[in-house]
mmCIF file with all atom_site columns, C-alpha atoms in Angstrom:
data_model
loop_
_atom_site.group_PDB
_atom_site.id
_atom_site.type_symbol
_atom_site.label_atom_id
_atom_site.label_alt_id
_atom_site.label_comp_id
_atom_site.label_asym_id
_atom_site.label_entity_id
_atom_site.label_seq_id
_atom_site.pdbx_PDB_ins_code
_atom_site.Cartn_x
_atom_site.Cartn_y
_atom_site.Cartn_z
_atom_site.occupancy
_atom_site.B_iso_or_equiv
_atom_site.pdbx_formal_charge
_atom_site.auth_seq_id
_atom_site.auth_comp_id
_atom_site.auth_asym_id
_atom_site.auth_atom_id
_atom_site.pdbx_PDB_model_num
ATOM 1   C CA . MET Y 1 1   ? 34.506 43.516 -53.604 1.00 0.00 ? 12  MET Y CA 1
ATOM 2   C CA . ILE Y 1 2   ? 37.300 44.138 -51.204 1.00 0.00 ? 13  ILE Y CA 1
ATOM 3   C CA . ASN Y 1 3   ? 40.818 45.263 -52.637 1.00 0.00 ? 14  ASN Y CA 1
ATOM 4   C CA . ASN Y 1 4   ? 43.240 43.264 -50.528 1.00 0.00 ? 15  ASN Y CA 1
ATOM 5   C CA . TYR Y 1 5   ? 43.310 40.671 -47.951 1.00 0.00 ? 16  TYR Y CA 1
ATOM 6   C CA . LEU Y 1 6   ? 45.378 37.927 -46.490 1.00 0.00 ? 17  LEU Y CA 1
ATOM 7   C CA . THR Y 1 7   ? 45.653 34.042 -47.062 1.00 0.00 ? 18  THR Y CA 1
ATOM 8   C CA . VAL Y 1 8   ? 47.837 31.646 -47.292 1.00 0.00 ? 19  VAL Y CA 1
ATOM 9   C CA . LYS Y 1 9   ? 50.517 31.091 -50.575 1.00 0.00 ? 20  LYS Y CA 1
ATOM 10  C CA . ASP Y 1 10  ? 49.922 26.918 -50.755 1.00 0.00 ? 21  ASP Y CA 1
ATOM 11  C CA . TYR Y 1 11  ? 49.611 24.119 -48.440 1.00 0.00 ? 22  TYR Y CA 1
ATOM 12  C CA . GLY Y 1 12  ? 51.928 23.711 -45.857 1.00 0.00 ? 23  GLY Y CA 1
ATOM 13  C CA . GLU Y 1 13  ? 52.343 21.250 -42.893 1.00 0.00 ? 24  GLU Y CA 1
ATOM 14  C CA . SER Y 1 14  ? 54.477 21.406 -39.618 1.00 0.00 ? 25  SER Y CA 1
ATOM 15  C CA . GLU Y 1 15  ? 55.158 19.059 -36.834 1.00 0.00 ? 26  GLU Y CA 1
ATOM 16  C CA . ILE Y 1 16  ? 55.613 20.093 -33.257 1.00 0.00 ? 27  ILE Y CA 1
ATOM 17  C CA . ILE Y 1 17  ? 55.948 17.643 -30.261 1.00 0.00 ? 28  ILE Y CA 1
ATOM 18  C CA . ILE Y 1 18  ? 54.818 18.948 -26.500 1.00 0.00 ? 29  ILE Y CA 1
ATOM 19  C CA . SER Y 1 19  ? 54.924 16.720 -23.611 1.00 0.00 ? 30  SER Y CA 1
ATOM 20  C CA . LYS Y 1 20  ? 55.085 13.674 -25.887 1.00 0.00 ? 31  LYS Y CA 1
ATOM 21  C CA . SER Y 1 21  ? 52.055 14.164 -27.721 1.00 0.00 ? 32  SER Y CA 1
ATOM 22  C CA . ARG Y 1 22  ? 52.738 15.029 -31.179 1.00 0.00 ? 33  ARG Y CA 1
ATOM 23  C CA . PHE Y 1 23  ? 50.872 17.975 -33.427 1.00 0.00 ? 34  PHE Y CA 1
ATOM 24  C CA . LEU Y 1 24  ? 50.680 17.667 -36.817 1.00 0.00 ? 35  LEU Y CA 1
ATOM 25  C CA . THR Y 1 25  ? 49.585 20.720 -38.521 1.00 0.00 ? 36  THR Y CA 1
ATOM 26  C CA . TYR Y 1 26  ? 48.052 21.055 -42.500 1.00 0.00 ? 37  TYR Y CA 1
ATOM 27  C CA . VAL Y 1 27  ? 46.922 24.257 -43.647 1.00 0.00 ? 38  VAL Y CA 1
ATOM 28  C CA . ASN Y 1 28  ? 45.733 24.897 -47.166 1.00 0.00 ? 39  ASN Y CA 1
ATOM 29  C CA . ARG Y 1 29  ? 43.842 27.656 -49.193 1.00 0.00 ? 40  ARG Y CA 1
ATOM 30  C CA . ALA Y 1 30  ? 40.161 27.229 -48.929 1.00 0.00 ? 41  ALA Y CA 1
ATOM 31  C CA . GLU Y 1 31  ? 38.012 29.338 -51.408 1.00 0.00 ? 42  GLU Y CA 1
ATOM 32  C CA . THR Y 1 32  ? 34.839 27.422 -50.709 1.00 0.00 ? 43  THR Y CA 1
ATOM 33  C CA . GLU Y 1 33  ? 33.226 25.489 -48.060 1.00 0.00 ? 44  GLU Y CA 1
ATOM 34  C CA . GLU Y 1 34  ? 33.134 22.307 -49.948 1.00 0.00 ? 45  GLU Y CA 1
ATOM 35  C CA . GLU Y 1 35  ? 36.983 22.801 -50.728 1.00 0.00 ? 46  GLU Y CA 1
ATOM 36  C CA . ALA Y 1 36  ? 37.777 23.117 -46.676 1.00 0.00 ? 47  ALA Y CA 1
ATOM 37  C CA . LEU Y 1 37  ? 35.555 20.232 -46.010 1.00 0.00 ? 48  LEU Y CA 1
ATOM 38  C CA . LEU Y 1 38  ? 37.099 17.800 -48.941 1.00 0.00 ? 49  LEU Y CA 1
ATOM 39  C CA . PHE Y 1 39  ? 40.669 19.023 -47.596 1.00 0.00 ? 50  PHE Y CA 1
ATOM 40  C CA . ILE Y 1 40  ? 39.795 17.998 -43.717 1.00 0.00 ? 51  ILE Y CA 1
ATOM 41  C CA . GLU Y 1 41  ? 38.339 14.779 -44.532 1.00 0.00 ? 52  GLU Y CA 1
ATOM 42  C CA . LYS Y 1 42  ? 41.306 14.047 -47.082 1.00 0.00 ? 53  LYS Y CA 1
ATOM 43  C CA . ILE Y 1 43  ? 43.656 14.389 -43.455 1.00 0.00 ? 54  ILE Y CA 1
ATOM 44  C CA . LYS Y 1 44  ? 41.255 12.775 -41.194 1.00 0.00 ? 55  LYS Y CA 1
ATOM 45  C CA . LYS Y 1 45  ? 41.768 9.380  -43.597 1.00 0.00 ? 56  LYS Y CA 1
ATOM 46  C CA . MET Y 1 46  ? 45.309 10.228 -43.758 1.00 0.00 ? 57  MET Y CA 1
ATOM 47  C CA . HIS Y 1 47  ? 45.527 10.056 -39.745 1.00 0.00 ? 58  HIS Y CA 1
ATOM 48  C CA . ALA Y 1 48  ? 42.881 7.108  -39.188 1.00 0.00 ? 59  ALA Y CA 1
ATOM 49  C CA . GLY Y 1 49  ? 44.148 6.279  -36.625 1.00 0.00 ? 60  GLY Y CA 1
ATOM 50  C CA . ALA Y 1 50  ? 45.291 9.497  -34.562 1.00 0.00 ? 61  ALA Y CA 1
ATOM 51  C CA . THR Y 1 51  ? 43.863 10.224 -31.304 1.00 0.00 ? 62  THR Y CA 1
ATOM 52  C CA . HIS Y 1 52  ? 42.088 13.856 -32.489 1.00 0.00 ? 63  HIS Y CA 1
ATOM 53  C CA . ASN Y 1 53  ? 41.631 15.438 -36.166 1.00 0.00 ? 64  ASN Y CA 1
ATOM 54  C CA . CYS Y 1 54  ? 40.868 18.962 -35.180 1.00 0.00 ? 65  CYS Y CA 1
ATOM 55  C CA . SER Y 1 55  ? 40.124 21.195 -37.556 1.00 0.00 ? 66  SER Y CA 1
ATOM 56  C CA . CYS Y 1 56  ? 38.897 25.111 -38.507 1.00 0.00 ? 67  CYS Y CA 1
ATOM 57  C CA . TYR Y 1 57  ? 38.095 27.006 -41.690 1.00 0.00 ? 68  TYR Y CA 1
ATOM 58  C CA . LEU Y 1 58  ? 37.486 30.195 -42.204 1.00 0.00 ? 69  LEU Y CA 1
ATOM 59  C CA . VAL Y 1 59  ? 35.722 31.148 -45.573 1.00 0.00 ? 70  VAL Y CA 1
ATOM 60  C CA . GLY Y 1 60  ? 34.242 34.490 -47.517 1.00 0.00 ? 71  GLY Y CA 1
ATOM 61  C CA . GLU Y 1 61  ? 35.069 38.091 -48.358 1.00 0.00 ? 72  GLU Y CA 1
ATOM 62  C CA . HIS Y 1 62  ? 33.414 39.011 -44.652 1.00 0.00 ? 73  HIS Y CA 1
ATOM 63  C CA . ASP Y 1 63  ? 34.473 35.534 -43.126 1.00 0.00 ? 74  ASP Y CA 1
ATOM 64  C CA . GLN Y 1 64  ? 30.867 34.731 -43.582 1.00 0.00 ? 75  GLN Y CA 1
ATOM 65  C CA . ILE Y 1 65  ? 31.405 31.000 -42.983 1.00 0.00 ? 76  ILE Y CA 1
ATOM 66  C CA . GLN Y 1 66  ? 33.392 30.053 -40.265 1.00 0.00 ? 77  GLN Y CA 1
ATOM 67  C CA . LYS Y 1 67  ? 33.424 26.693 -38.401 1.00 0.00 ? 78  LYS Y CA 1
ATOM 68  C CA . ALA Y 1 68  ? 35.563 25.149 -35.490 1.00 0.00 ? 79  ALA Y CA 1
ATOM 69  C CA . ASN Y 1 69  ? 35.918 21.029 -34.535 1.00 0.00 ? 80  ASN Y CA 1
ATOM 70  C CA . ASP Y 1 70  ? 37.143 20.070 -31.460 1.00 0.00 ? 81  ASP Y CA 1
ATOM 71  C CA . ASP Y 1 71  ? 37.076 16.260 -32.701 1.00 0.00 ? 82  ASP Y CA 1
ATOM 72  C CA . GLY Y 1 72  ? 37.040 14.796 -28.978 1.00 0.00 ? 83  GLY Y CA 1
ATOM 73  C CA . GLU Y 1 73  ? 39.082 17.419 -27.644 1.00 0.00 ? 84  GLU Y CA 1
ATOM 74  C CA . PRO Y 1 74  ? 37.415 19.266 -24.451 1.00 0.00 ? 85  PRO Y CA 1
ATOM 75  C CA . SER Y 1 75  ? 35.149 21.512 -25.736 1.00 0.00 ? 86  SER Y CA 1
ATOM 76  C CA . GLY Y 1 76  ? 36.862 25.047 -26.783 1.00 0.00 ? 87  GLY Y CA 1
ATOM 77  C CA . THR Y 1 77  ? 39.866 23.388 -26.095 1.00 0.00 ? 88  THR Y CA 1
ATOM 78  C CA . ALA Y 1 78  ? 40.945 23.181 -29.794 1.00 0.00 ? 89  ALA Y CA 1
ATOM 79  C CA . GLY Y 1 79  ? 39.078 24.188 -32.833 1.00 0.00 ? 90  GLY Y CA 1
ATOM 80  C CA . VAL Y 1 80  ? 38.002 27.506 -31.541 1.00 0.00 ? 91  VAL Y CA 1
ATOM 81  C CA . PRO Y 1 81  ? 41.808 28.970 -30.681 1.00 0.00 ? 92  PRO Y CA 1
ATOM 82  C CA . MET Y 1 82  ? 42.722 27.203 -34.070 1.00 0.00 ? 93  MET Y CA 1
ATOM 83  C CA . LEU Y 1 83  ? 40.235 29.700 -35.689 1.00 0.00 ? 94  LEU Y CA 1
ATOM 84  C CA . GLU Y 1 84  ? 41.121 32.477 -33.343 1.00 0.00 ? 95  GLU Y CA 1
ATOM 85  C CA . VAL Y 1 85  ? 44.929 32.698 -34.631 1.00 0.00 ? 96  VAL Y CA 1
ATOM 86  C CA . LEU Y 1 86  ? 43.282 32.708 -38.194 1.00 0.00 ? 97  LEU Y CA 1
ATOM 87  C CA . LYS Y 1 87  ? 41.539 35.479 -37.015 1.00 0.00 ? 98  LYS Y CA 1
ATOM 88  C CA . LYS Y 1 88  ? 44.378 37.431 -34.941 1.00 0.00 ? 99  LYS Y CA 1
ATOM 89  C CA . GLN Y 1 89  ? 46.382 36.979 -38.226 1.00 0.00 ? 100 GLN Y CA 1
ATOM 90  C CA . GLY Y 1 90  ? 43.515 38.482 -40.249 1.00 0.00 ? 101 GLY Y CA 1
ATOM 91  C CA . LEU Y 1 91  ? 43.359 35.509 -42.845 1.00 0.00 ? 102 LEU Y CA 1
ATOM 92  C CA . LYS Y 1 92  ? 40.640 34.480 -45.254 1.00 0.00 ? 103 LYS Y CA 1
ATOM 93  C CA . ASP Y 1 93  ? 39.931 31.524 -47.397 1.00 0.00 ? 104 ASP Y CA 1
ATOM 94  C CA . THR Y 1 94  ? 41.801 29.441 -44.810 1.00 0.00 ? 105 THR Y CA 1
ATOM 95  C CA . VAL Y 1 95  ? 41.655 25.754 -43.683 1.00 0.00 ? 106 VAL Y CA 1
ATOM 96  C CA . VAL Y 1 96  ? 43.729 23.961 -40.940 1.00 0.00 ? 107 VAL Y CA 1
ATOM 97  C CA . VAL Y 1 97  ? 43.851 20.804 -39.702 1.00 0.00 ? 108 VAL Y CA 1
ATOM 98  C CA . VAL Y 1 98  ? 45.730 19.711 -36.573 1.00 0.00 ? 109 VAL Y CA 1
ATOM 99  C CA . THR Y 1 99  ? 46.182 16.003 -35.731 1.00 0.00 ? 110 THR Y CA 1
ATOM 100 C CA . ARG Y 1 100 ? 47.397 14.598 -32.512 1.00 0.00 ? 111 ARG Y CA 1
ATOM 101 C CA . TYR Y 1 101 ? 48.896 11.566 -31.536 1.00 0.00 ? 112 TYR Y CA 1
ATOM 102 C CA . PHE Y 1 102 ? 48.552 11.701 -27.673 1.00 0.00 ? 113 PHE Y CA 1
ATOM 103 C CA . GLY Y 1 103 ? 51.678 11.275 -25.854 1.00 0.00 ? 114 GLY Y CA 1
ATOM 104 C CA . GLY Y 1 104 ? 50.385 9.721  -22.277 1.00 0.00 ? 115 GLY Y CA 1
ATOM 105 C CA . ILE Y 1 105 ? 51.108 13.066 -20.581 1.00 0.00 ? 116 ILE Y CA 1
ATOM 106 C CA . LYS Y 1 106 ? 47.332 15.588 -19.956 1.00 0.00 ? 117 LYS Y CA 1
ATOM 107 C CA . LEU Y 1 107 ? 47.668 18.987 -20.931 1.00 0.00 ? 118 LEU Y CA 1
ATOM 108 C CA . GLY Y 1 108 ? 44.863 20.343 -19.296 1.00 0.00 ? 119 GLY Y CA 1
ATOM 109 C CA . GLY Y 1 109 ? 42.587 23.044 -20.620 1.00 0.00 ? 120 GLY Y CA 1
ATOM 110 C CA . GLY Y 1 110 ? 45.179 25.661 -20.939 1.00 0.00 ? 121 GLY Y CA 1
ATOM 111 C CA . GLY Y 1 111 ? 47.428 23.393 -22.134 1.00 0.00 ? 122 GLY Y CA 1
ATOM 112 C CA . LEU Y 1 112 ? 45.386 22.489 -24.857 1.00 0.00 ? 123 LEU Y CA 1
ATOM 113 C CA . ILE Y 1 113 ? 44.846 25.810 -25.739 1.00 0.00 ? 124 ILE Y CA 1
ATOM 114 C CA . ARG Y 1 114 ? 48.208 26.880 -26.315 1.00 0.00 ? 125 ARG Y CA 1
ATOM 115 C CA . ALA Y 1 115 ? 49.292 23.919 -27.871 1.00 0.00 ? 126 ALA Y CA 1
ATOM 116 C CA . TYR Y 1 116 ? 46.728 24.066 -30.903 1.00 0.00 ? 127 TYR Y CA 1
ATOM 117 C CA . GLY Y 1 117 ? 47.215 27.446 -31.200 1.00 0.00 ? 128 GLY Y CA 1
ATOM 118 C CA . LYS Y 1 118 ? 50.862 27.062 -31.551 1.00 0.00 ? 129 LYS Y CA 1
ATOM 119 C CA . ALA Y 1 119 ? 50.441 24.238 -33.673 1.00 0.00 ? 130 ALA Y CA 1
ATOM 120 C CA . THR Y 1 120 ? 48.309 26.249 -35.842 1.00 0.00 ? 131 THR Y CA 1
ATOM 121 C CA . THR Y 1 121 ? 50.802 29.201 -36.260 1.00 0.00 ? 132 THR Y CA 1
ATOM 122 C CA . GLU Y 1 122 ? 53.602 27.115 -36.529 1.00 0.00 ? 133 GLU Y CA 1
ATOM 123 C CA . GLY Y 1 123 ? 51.608 25.265 -39.867 1.00 0.00 ? 134 GLY Y CA 1
ATOM 124 C CA . ILE Y 1 124 ? 50.580 28.962 -41.184 1.00 0.00 ? 135 ILE Y CA 1
ATOM 125 C CA . ALA Y 1 125 ? 54.132 29.924 -41.391 1.00 0.00 ? 136 ALA Y CA 1
ATOM 126 C CA . ALA Y 1 126 ? 55.219 26.634 -42.991 1.00 0.00 ? 137 ALA Y CA 1
ATOM 127 C CA . ALA Y 1 127 ? 52.331 27.315 -45.764 1.00 0.00 ? 138 ALA Y CA 1
ATOM 128 C CA . GLN Y 1 128 ? 53.099 31.301 -45.737 1.00 0.00 ? 139 GLN Y CA 1
ATOM 129 C CA . VAL Y 1 129 ? 51.130 34.425 -46.034 1.00 0.00 ? 140 VAL Y CA 1
ATOM 130 C CA . VAL Y 1 130 ? 50.634 36.066 -49.134 1.00 0.00 ? 141 VAL Y CA 1
ATOM 131 C CA . GLU Y 1 131 ? 48.612 39.563 -49.539 1.00 0.00 ? 142 GLU Y CA 1
ATOM 132 C CA . ARG Y 1 132 ? 46.316 39.944 -52.497 1.00 0.00 ? 143 ARG Y CA 1
ATOM 133 C CA . LYS Y 1 133 ? 45.612 43.344 -53.855 1.00 0.00 ? 144 LYS Y CA 1
ATOM 134 C CA . LEU Y 1 134 ? 43.071 43.684 -56.507 1.00 0.00 ? 145 LEU Y CA 1
ATOM 135 C CA . HIS Y 1 135 ? 44.317 44.792 -59.648 1.00 0.00 ? 146 HIS Y CA 1
ATOM 136 C CA . TYR Y 1 136 ? 43.170 46.147 -62.924 1.00 0.00 ? 147 TYR Y CA 1
ATOM 137 C CA . LEU Y 1 137 ? 44.736 45.135 -66.327 1.00 0.00 ? 148 LEU Y CA 1
ATOM 138 C CA . MET Y 1 138 ? 44.939 48.703 -68.517 1.00 0.00 ? 149 MET Y CA 1
ATOM 139 C CA . LYS Y 1 139 ? 45.623 49.076 -71.986 1.00 0.00 ? 150 LYS Y CA 1
ATOM 140 C CA . ILE Y 1 140 ? 47.333 52.031 -72.775 1.00 0.00 ? 151 ILE Y CA 1
ATOM 141 C CA . GLY Y 1 141 ? 46.916 52.428 -77.109 1.00 0.00 ? 152 GLY Y CA 1
ATOM 142 C CA . ILE Y 1 142 ? 49.573 54.685 -78.367 1.00 0.00 ? 153 ILE Y CA 1
ATOM 143 C CA . ASP Y 1 143 ? 51.285 55.674 -81.471 1.00 0.00 ? 154 ASP Y CA 1
ATOM 144 C CA . TYR Y 1 144 ? 54.660 54.292 -81.637 1.00 0.00 ? 155 TYR Y CA 1
ATOM 145 C CA . GLY Y 1 145 ? 56.381 57.350 -81.379 1.00 0.00 ? 156 GLY Y CA 1
ATOM 146 C CA . PHE Y 1 146 ? 55.274 57.677 -77.917 1.00 0.00 ? 157 PHE Y CA 1
ATOM 147 C CA . LEU Y 1 147 ? 56.282 53.824 -77.242 1.00 0.00 ? 158 LEU Y CA 1
ATOM 148 C CA . GLY Y 1 148 ? 59.901 54.387 -75.502 1.00 0.00 ? 159 GLY Y CA 1
ATOM 149 C CA . LYS Y 1 149 ? 58.991 57.049 -73.496 1.00 0.00 ? 160 LYS Y CA 1
ATOM 150 C CA . ILE Y 1 150 ? 55.950 55.324 -72.235 1.00 0.00 ? 161 ILE Y CA 1
ATOM 151 C CA . GLU Y 1 151 ? 57.776 52.465 -71.732 1.00 0.00 ? 162 GLU Y CA 1
ATOM 152 C CA . ASN Y 1 152 ? 60.547 53.907 -69.537 1.00 0.00 ? 163 ASN Y CA 1
ATOM 153 C CA . GLU Y 1 153 ? 58.247 55.411 -67.359 1.00 0.00 ? 164 GLU Y CA 1
ATOM 154 C CA . ILE Y 1 154 ? 56.505 52.804 -66.430 1.00 0.00 ? 165 ILE Y CA 1
ATOM 155 C CA . ARG Y 1 155 ? 59.343 50.583 -65.842 1.00 0.00 ? 166 ARG Y CA 1
ATOM 156 C CA . SER Y 1 156 ? 60.541 52.935 -63.603 1.00 0.00 ? 167 SER Y CA 1
ATOM 157 C CA . SER Y 1 157 ? 57.473 53.583 -61.845 1.00 0.00 ? 168 SER Y CA 1
ATOM 158 C CA . HIS Y 1 158 ? 56.009 51.035 -59.121 1.00 0.00 ? 169 HIS Y CA 1
ATOM 159 C CA . TYR Y 1 159 ? 53.643 50.175 -61.863 1.00 0.00 ? 170 TYR Y CA 1
ATOM 160 C CA . MET Y 1 160 ? 53.973 46.307 -63.296 1.00 0.00 ? 171 MET Y CA 1
ATOM 161 C CA . LEU Y 1 161 ? 54.269 45.929 -67.210 1.00 0.00 ? 172 LEU Y CA 1
ATOM 162 C CA . GLN Y 1 162 ? 52.676 43.161 -68.152 1.00 0.00 ? 173 GLN Y CA 1
ATOM 163 C CA . ASP Y 1 163 ? 53.090 42.766 -72.053 1.00 0.00 ? 174 ASP Y CA 1
ATOM 164 C CA . ILE Y 1 164 ? 53.356 45.030 -75.301 1.00 0.00 ? 175 ILE Y CA 1
ATOM 165 C CA . LEU Y 1 165 ? 51.050 44.639 -78.150 1.00 0.00 ? 176 LEU Y CA 1
ATOM 166 C CA . TYR Y 1 166 ? 52.374 45.469 -81.569 1.00 0.00 ? 177 TYR Y CA 1
ATOM 167 C CA . ALA Y 1 167 ? 50.034 46.254 -84.544 1.00 0.00 ? 178 ALA Y CA 1
ATOM 168 C CA . GLU Y 1 168 ? 48.816 49.092 -86.483 1.00 0.00 ? 179 GLU Y CA 1
ATOM 169 C CA . ASN Y 1 169 ? 49.655 50.984 -83.388 1.00 0.00 ? 180 ASN Y CA 1
ATOM 170 C CA . VAL Y 1 170 ? 50.686 49.751 -79.879 1.00 0.00 ? 181 VAL Y CA 1
ATOM 171 C CA . GLU Y 1 171 ? 49.478 48.451 -76.663 1.00 0.00 ? 182 GLU Y CA 1
ATOM 172 C CA . VAL Y 1 172 ? 50.777 48.449 -73.748 1.00 0.00 ? 183 VAL Y CA 1
ATOM 173 C CA . CYS Y 1 173 ? 49.136 46.138 -70.647 1.00 0.00 ? 184 CYS Y CA 1
ATOM 174 C CA . VAL Y 1 174 ? 49.947 47.214 -67.244 1.00 0.00 ? 185 VAL Y CA 1
ATOM 175 C CA . HIS Y 1 175 ? 48.661 46.172 -63.698 1.00 0.00 ? 186 HIS Y CA 1
ATOM 176 C CA . VAL Y 1 176 ? 47.419 48.947 -61.890 1.00 0.00 ? 187 VAL Y CA 1
ATOM 177 C CA . LEU Y 1 177 ? 45.933 49.157 -58.489 1.00 0.00 ? 188 LEU Y CA 1
ATOM 178 C CA . LYS Y 1 178 ? 42.680 49.179 -58.494 1.00 0.00 ? 189 LYS Y CA 1
ATOM 179 C CA . GLU Y 1 179 ? 42.573 52.574 -55.914 1.00 0.00 ? 190 GLU Y CA 1
ATOM 180 C CA . GLU Y 1 180 ? 45.146 54.027 -58.146 1.00 0.00 ? 191 GLU Y CA 1
ATOM 181 C CA . GLU Y 1 181 ? 43.283 53.585 -61.814 1.00 0.00 ? 192 GLU Y CA 1
ATOM 182 C CA . GLN Y 1 182 ? 42.412 57.789 -61.931 1.00 0.00 ? 193 GLN Y CA 1
ATOM 183 C CA . ILE Y 1 183 ? 45.921 58.474 -61.082 1.00 0.00 ? 194 ILE Y CA 1
ATOM 184 C CA . PHE Y 1 184 ? 47.630 56.192 -63.499 1.00 0.00 ? 195 PHE Y CA 1
ATOM 185 C CA . THR Y 1 185 ? 45.102 57.080 -65.986 1.00 0.00 ? 196 THR Y CA 1
ATOM 186 C CA . ASP Y 1 186 ? 45.708 60.867 -65.448 1.00 0.00 ? 197 ASP Y CA 1
ATOM 187 C CA . TRP Y 1 187 ? 49.457 60.127 -65.409 1.00 0.00 ? 198 TRP Y CA 1
ATOM 188 C CA . ILE Y 1 188 ? 49.642 58.624 -68.850 1.00 0.00 ? 199 ILE Y CA 1
ATOM 189 C CA . THR Y 1 189 ? 47.311 61.462 -70.298 1.00 0.00 ? 200 THR Y CA 1
ATOM 190 C CA . GLU Y 1 190 ? 49.712 63.546 -68.759 1.00 0.00 ? 201 GLU Y CA 1
ATOM 191 C CA . LEU Y 1 191 ? 52.756 61.881 -71.024 1.00 0.00 ? 202 LEU Y CA 1
ATOM 192 C CA . THR Y 1 192 ? 50.789 61.520 -73.701 1.00 0.00 ? 203 THR Y CA 1
ATOM 193 C CA . ASN Y 1 193 ? 49.683 65.038 -74.248 1.00 0.00 ? 204 ASN Y CA 1
ATOM 194 C CA . GLY Y 1 194 ? 45.873 63.324 -74.297 1.00 0.00 ? 205 GLY Y CA 1
ATOM 195 C CA . GLN Y 1 195 ? 47.102 61.088 -77.114 1.00 0.00 ? 206 GLN Y CA 1
ATOM 196 C CA . ALA Y 1 196 ? 46.532 58.370 -75.489 1.00 0.00 ? 207 ALA Y CA 1
ATOM 197 C CA . THR Y 1 197 ? 43.564 55.561 -75.144 1.00 0.00 ? 208 THR Y CA 1
ATOM 198 C CA . ILE Y 1 198 ? 43.009 53.736 -71.883 1.00 0.00 ? 209 ILE Y CA 1
ATOM 199 C CA . THR Y 1 199 ? 41.064 50.677 -71.093 1.00 0.00 ? 210 THR Y CA 1
ATOM 200 C CA . ASN Y 1 200 ? 40.252 49.523 -68.306 1.00 0.00 ? 211 ASN Y CA 1
ATOM 201 C CA . GLU Y 1 201 ? 40.266 45.664 -68.753 1.00 0.00 ? 212 GLU Y CA 1
ATOM 202 C CA . ASP Y 1 202 ? 39.775 42.594 -66.300 1.00 0.00 ? 213 ASP Y CA 1
ATOM 203 C CA . ALA Y 1 203 ? 40.222 42.924 -62.757 1.00 0.00 ? 214 ALA Y CA 1
ATOM 204 C CA . LEU Y 1 204 ? 42.385 39.855 -61.331 1.00 0.00 ? 215 LEU Y CA 1
ATOM 205 C CA . PHE Y 1 205 ? 44.218 39.674 -57.728 1.00 0.00 ? 216 PHE Y CA 1
ATOM 206 C CA . ILE Y 1 206 ? 47.985 39.391 -57.784 1.00 0.00 ? 217 ILE Y CA 1
ATOM 207 C CA . GLU Y 1 207 ? 49.642 37.636 -54.896 1.00 0.00 ? 218 GLU Y CA 1
ATOM 208 C CA . PHE Y 1 208 ? 52.672 39.593 -52.603 1.00 0.00 ? 219 PHE Y CA 1
ATOM 209 C CA . SER Y 1 209 ? 54.626 37.471 -50.033 1.00 0.00 ? 220 SER Y CA 1
ATOM 210 C CA . LYS Y 1 210 ? 54.125 39.449 -46.540 1.00 0.00 ? 221 LYS Y CA 1
ATOM 211 C CA . GLU Y 1 211 ? 57.784 37.658 -45.219 1.00 0.00 ? 222 GLU Y CA 1
#
């Protein structure tokens, strides 16, 4: 499993006008090919009367599923340049549909490539890019006498305090980057003179804005 990757935060849409043609862009996260295809079909139904509904998607930890569709535009002038924008931005699990309403002025091959690329870039900006980083939920079991010190140290650090559970002893729950698991464990062990019980719980991705 990769430790971090870029994707879009959520659904986004944008519109640009180029030589009287309207380019409407729709972007969403898609973690499976089925999700991508359903999104594309939804947009195509929404704009059934459009000149073109071009699409692309990139799915999988290693980009193993990637498709591009020109939907009637000259081969290689729409879906492929859209997909290239996703690759250049390093995005994963992302689907894009660019709907074009022809304005009467032909753009030519180069013009189409630039138009669809720009439309895709605008749509991605509207959806917002986030970085997903793999974290472990670490649980620290300590005597109450250590709680004040440990809580203060964690709150003053870059680690994310998630919860404090009060029982016979106290458990402090912290989100820790996967690659910092051992550093964190050694740090807590030192702070408690080896008297803490530290367990590695669930692995989960936490999102951070790239703005």
